[in-house]
C-alpha positions as semicolon CSV with decimal commas, in nm:
position;residue;x (nm);y (nm);z (nm)
1;M;10,535;6,741;2,067
2;E;10,814;6,514;1,944
3;N;10,728;6,283;1,658
4;A;10,829;5,919;1,631
5;I;10,739;5,909;1,261
6;E;10,714;6,180;0,998
7;V;10,580;6,112;0,650
8;R;10,631;6,370;0,377
9;N;10,465;6,373;0,032
10;L;10,431;5,994;0,012
11;R;10,324;5,868;-0,328
12;T;10,284;5,507;-0,439
13;H;10,199;5,356;-0,776
14;Y;10,098;5,009;-0,885
15;G;10,203;5,034;-1,249
16;N;10,055;5,358;-1,374
17;I;9,787;5,374;-1,106
18;E;9,849;5,610;-0,814
19;I;9,747;5,451;-0,482
20;L;9,873;5,699;-0,222
21;K;9,850;6,061;-0,331
22;G;10,109;6,280;-0,167
23;I;10,032;6,193;0,197
24;S;10,206;6,388;0,475
25;L;10,147;6,312;0,845
26;N;10,302;6,295;1,191
27;V;10,290;6,018;1,452
28;P;10,352;6,168;1,802
29;K;10,592;5,981;2,026
30;G;10,445;5,792;2,321
31;L;10,080;5,816;2,213
32;I;9,830;5,590;2,037
33;T;9,770;5,701;1,679
34;A;9,483;5,547;1,486
35;I;9,499;5,529;1,106
36;L;9,135;5,523;1,008
37;G;8,941;5,462;0,690
38;G;8,715;5,229;0,498
39;S;8,801;4,956;0,249
40;G;9,015;5,086;-0,036
41;C;9,132;5,403;0,144
42;G;9,501;5,313;0,141
43;K;9,562;5,249;0,511
44;S;9,713;4,902;0,474
45;T;9,938;5,024;0,190
46;L;10,051;5,305;0,419
47;L;10,124;5,054;0,698
48;K;10,340;4,844;0,463
49;H;10,544;5,155;0,389
50;L;10,583;5,242;0,756
51;I;10,728;4,898;0,839
52;G;10,945;4,888;0,529
53;L;10,767;4,619;0,329
54;L;10,700;4,857;0,039
55;K;10,911;5,135;-0,112
56;P;10,729;5,449;-0,224
57;T;10,747;5,606;-0,567
58;E;10,824;5,938;-0,402
59;G;10,846;6,088;-0,055
60;N;11,012;6,043;0,283
61;I;10,939;5,830;0,589
62;I;11,141;5,949;0,885
63;I;11,154;5,712;1,182
64;N;11,350;5,837;1,480
65;G;11,542;6,073;1,255
66;R;11,626;5,822;0,978
67;D;11,464;5,816;0,633
68;I;11,365;5,455;0,557
69;A;11,212;5,532;0,212
70;G;11,533;5,460;0,023
71;M;11,707;5,252;0,287
72;N;11,880;4,926;0,191
73;E;11,767;4,596;0,347
74;R;12,060;4,564;0,584
75;D;11,993;4,907;0,741
76;M;11,617;4,842;0,732
77;D;11,667;4,522;0,935
78;E;11,831;4,730;1,207
79;V;11,533;4,967;1,211
80;R;11,289;4,674;1,227
81;K;11,456;4,547;1,545
82;K;11,300;4,850;1,718
83;I;10,958;4,791;1,563
84;G;10,692;4,538;1,664
85;V;10,400;4,438;1,439
86;L;10,082;4,251;1,521
87;F;9,948;4,144;1,182
88;Q;9,576;4,113;1,118
89;G;9,579;3,734;1,127
90;A;9,847;3,720;1,399
91;A;10,081;3,547;1,145
92;L;10,190;3,276;1,386
93;L;10,388;2,982;1,255
94;N;10,154;2,687;1,297
95;S;10,434;2,429;1,315
96;M;10,582;2,595;1,623
97;T;10,450;2,625;1,976
98;V;10,336;2,961;2,107
99;G;10,653;2,983;2,314
100;D;10,874;2,915;2,012
101;N;10,684;3,177;1,809
102;V;10,753;3,437;2,073
103;A;11,117;3,323;2,111
104;L;11,190;3,339;1,737
105;P;11,291;3,708;1,714
106;L;11,515;3,667;2,019
107;R;11,689;3,362;1,872
108;E;11,731;3,532;1,533
109;H;11,850;3,875;1,649
110;T;12,023;3,831;1,988
111;R;12,294;3,616;2,144
112;L;12,101;3,550;2,463
113;E;12,130;3,216;2,638
114;G;11,841;2,976;2,587
115;S;11,746;2,995;2,954
116;T;11,728;3,375;2,937
117;I;11,511;3,357;2,625
118;Q;11,271;3,123;2,802
119;I;11,239;3,366;3,093
120;M;11,166;3,651;2,852
121;V;10,911;3,441;2,665
122;R;10,723;3,365;2,988
123;M;10,731;3,737;3,079
124;K;10,588;3,844;2,746
125;L;10,314;3,580;2,753
126;D;10,222;3,679;3,107
127;L;10,206;4,042;2,995
128;V;9,941;3,963;2,734
129;G;9,741;3,729;2,958
130;L;9,871;3,395;2,817
131;S;10,074;3,269;3,111
132;G;10,112;2,892;3,086
133;F;10,028;2,868;2,717
134;D;10,386;2,846;2,589
135;K;10,356;2,472;2,499
136;F;10,032;2,516;2,306
137;Y;10,017;2,533;1,926
138;P;9,837;2,812;1,739
139;S;9,568;2,568;1,623
140;Q;9,475;2,511;1,987
141;L;9,404;2,882;2,053
142;S;9,095;3,090;1,999
143;G;9,103;3,394;1,771
144;G;9,158;3,637;2,056
145;M;9,432;3,422;2,207
146;K;9,613;3,408;1,873
147;K;9,608;3,789;1,864
148;R;9,756;3,799;2,213
149;A;10,026;3,545;2,119
150;G;10,110;3,750;1,812
151;L;10,134;4,054;2,031
152;A;10,370;3,876;2,272
153;R;10,598;3,802;1,976
154;A;10,577;4,164;1,859
155;L;10,689;4,269;2,209
156;A;10,976;4,020;2,227
157;M;11,248;4,269;2,130
158;D;11,106;4,551;2,349
159;P;11,019;4,773;2,050
160;E;11,006;5,150;2,058
161;I;10,716;5,153;1,806
162;L;10,434;4,901;1,797
163;F;10,201;4,853;1,500
164;F;9,858;4,688;1,508
165;D;9,688;4,592;1,181
166;E;9,311;4,569;1,241
167;P;9,349;4,418;1,592
168;S;8,972;4,373;1,634
169;A;8,916;4,199;1,299
170;G;8,730;3,871;1,337
171;L;8,673;3,908;1,711
172;D;8,351;3,928;1,908
173;P;8,282;4,261;2,086
174;I;8,388;4,139;2,430
175;T;8,719;3,993;2,303
176;A;8,781;4,304;2,095
177;A;8,728;4,522;2,402
178;G;8,987;4,310;2,587
179;I;9,240;4,379;2,309
180;D;9,163;4,752;2,336
181;E;9,226;4,738;2,713
182;L;9,554;4,559;2,652
183;I;9,666;4,825;2,404
184;L;9,595;5,098;2,659
185;R;9,780;4,910;2,928
186;L;10,089;4,866;2,710
187;K;10,095;5,243;2,643
188;D;10,072;5,319;3,013
189;I;10,332;5,066;3,119
190;F;10,597;5,112;2,850
191;R;10,524;5,459;2,714
192;I;10,585;5,330;2,363
193;T;10,448;5,474;2,041
194;I;10,151;5,273;1,913
195;I;9,998;5,288;1,566
196;V;9,665;5,112;1,514
197;V;9,524;5,061;1,166
198;T;9,147;5,020;1,200
199;H;8,800;5,089;1,067
200;E;8,630;5,001;1,400
201;L;8,470;5,311;1,547
202;A;8,415;5,166;1,894
203;S;8,786;5,084;1,923
204;L;8,886;5,421;1,780
205;F;8,691;5,619;2,038
206;R;8,823;5,397;2,319
207;I;9,196;5,406;2,255
208;A;9,306;5,682;2,018
209;D;9,501;5,992;2,125
210;H;9,573;6,103;1,769
211;V;9,375;6,021;1,451
212;I;9,472;6,012;1,085
213;M;9,194;5,941;0,835
214;L;9,249;5,836;0,477
215;D;9,003;5,824;0,190
216;R;9,075;5,722;-0,170
217;G;9,447;5,746;-0,117
218;E;9,438;6,093;0,037
219;K;9,464;6,217;0,393
220;V;9,136;6,386;0,480
221;F;9,200;6,443;0,849
222;E;9,470;6,456;1,114
223;G;9,413;6,565;1,474
224;E;9,242;6,472;1,801
225;L;8,915;6,281;1,847
226;D;8,713;6,589;1,937
227;E;8,824;6,757;1,617
228;L;8,726;6,446;1,418
229;R;8,381;6,439;1,575
230;A;8,330;6,810;1,500
231;S;8,443;6,791;1,138
232;D;8,193;6,886;0,871
233;N;8,387;6,713;0,590
234;P;8,120;6,505;0,409
235;R;8,355;6,210;0,365
236;I;8,427;6,203;0,738
237;R;8,061;6,243;0,830
238;C;7,960;5,952;0,602
239;F;8,215;5,728;0,775
240;L;8,136;5,830;1,131
241;E;7,760;5,816;1,080
242;R;7,775;5,492;0,876
243;Q;7,599;5,648;0,580
244;A;7,606;5,480;0,241
245;E;7,800;5,689;-0,008
246;E;7,704;5,697;-0,374
247;R;8,025;5,670;-0,572
248;E;8,174;5,495;-0,871
249;Y;8,474;5,279;-0,792
250;T;8,789;5,357;-0,989
251;P;9,080;5,126;-1,079
252;E;9,273;5,287;-0,792
253;D;8,999;5,183;-0,546
254;Y;9,015;4,821;-0,665
255;F;9,392;4,808;-0,634
256;R;9,373;4,934;-0,276
257;I;9,103;4,676;-0,189
258;I;9,306;4,394;-0,342
259;A;9,609;4,514;-0,144
260;G;9,409;4,460;0,175
261;D;9,315;4,821;0,251
């Protein structure tokens, strides 16, 4: 199967402390890949590398045939135009309406007429179930609606790869299930590559085609859901069965937790 992203021997340090420890993985094109793990595992640090917000100490990140690990900012900006990101808190600009938030990437990166941008904004909002909310401000939206508005903005440039950072965080089970259904619908409609960073097992088992699990800065699993369920790796079993694990936290663990992992 063709890969949208290939990571090879990725290492990251904060000072002298190693956070990611030689991770290699593949993200298949056109599928939903879940990056799984508990707090301090390194998944958010990995996400920051995949979208070009952090540069690794060592290793390669190949996106559609181009290595972004050592790429300059000008070239990275071109790559980012084909990437959409829904951040954990939606990251909407509170001083702008929902419509203006969604329009922002189009105004910054295209030469489209204002009337065309408005049509595209309405299309994206309708796609995520927020038709008619373009004049609202983020403060007037519920948590789930903010996630949907952030997703509409992530879709504004018709990305080839779409990232979700903990899409269910802070949502009630019913709203979270609605976000899962929306993710599945986007895959079916657009056939885009989707990467979901999560620790939510219910969401994982609902949406994932391909799973990558991290623990303590290492990759402990990569494969399909059935293989994950059948694994006898004790670290995987503790996570899936919600068992408390007796361990001493290291400085590396604390750095990952502080980084939002």
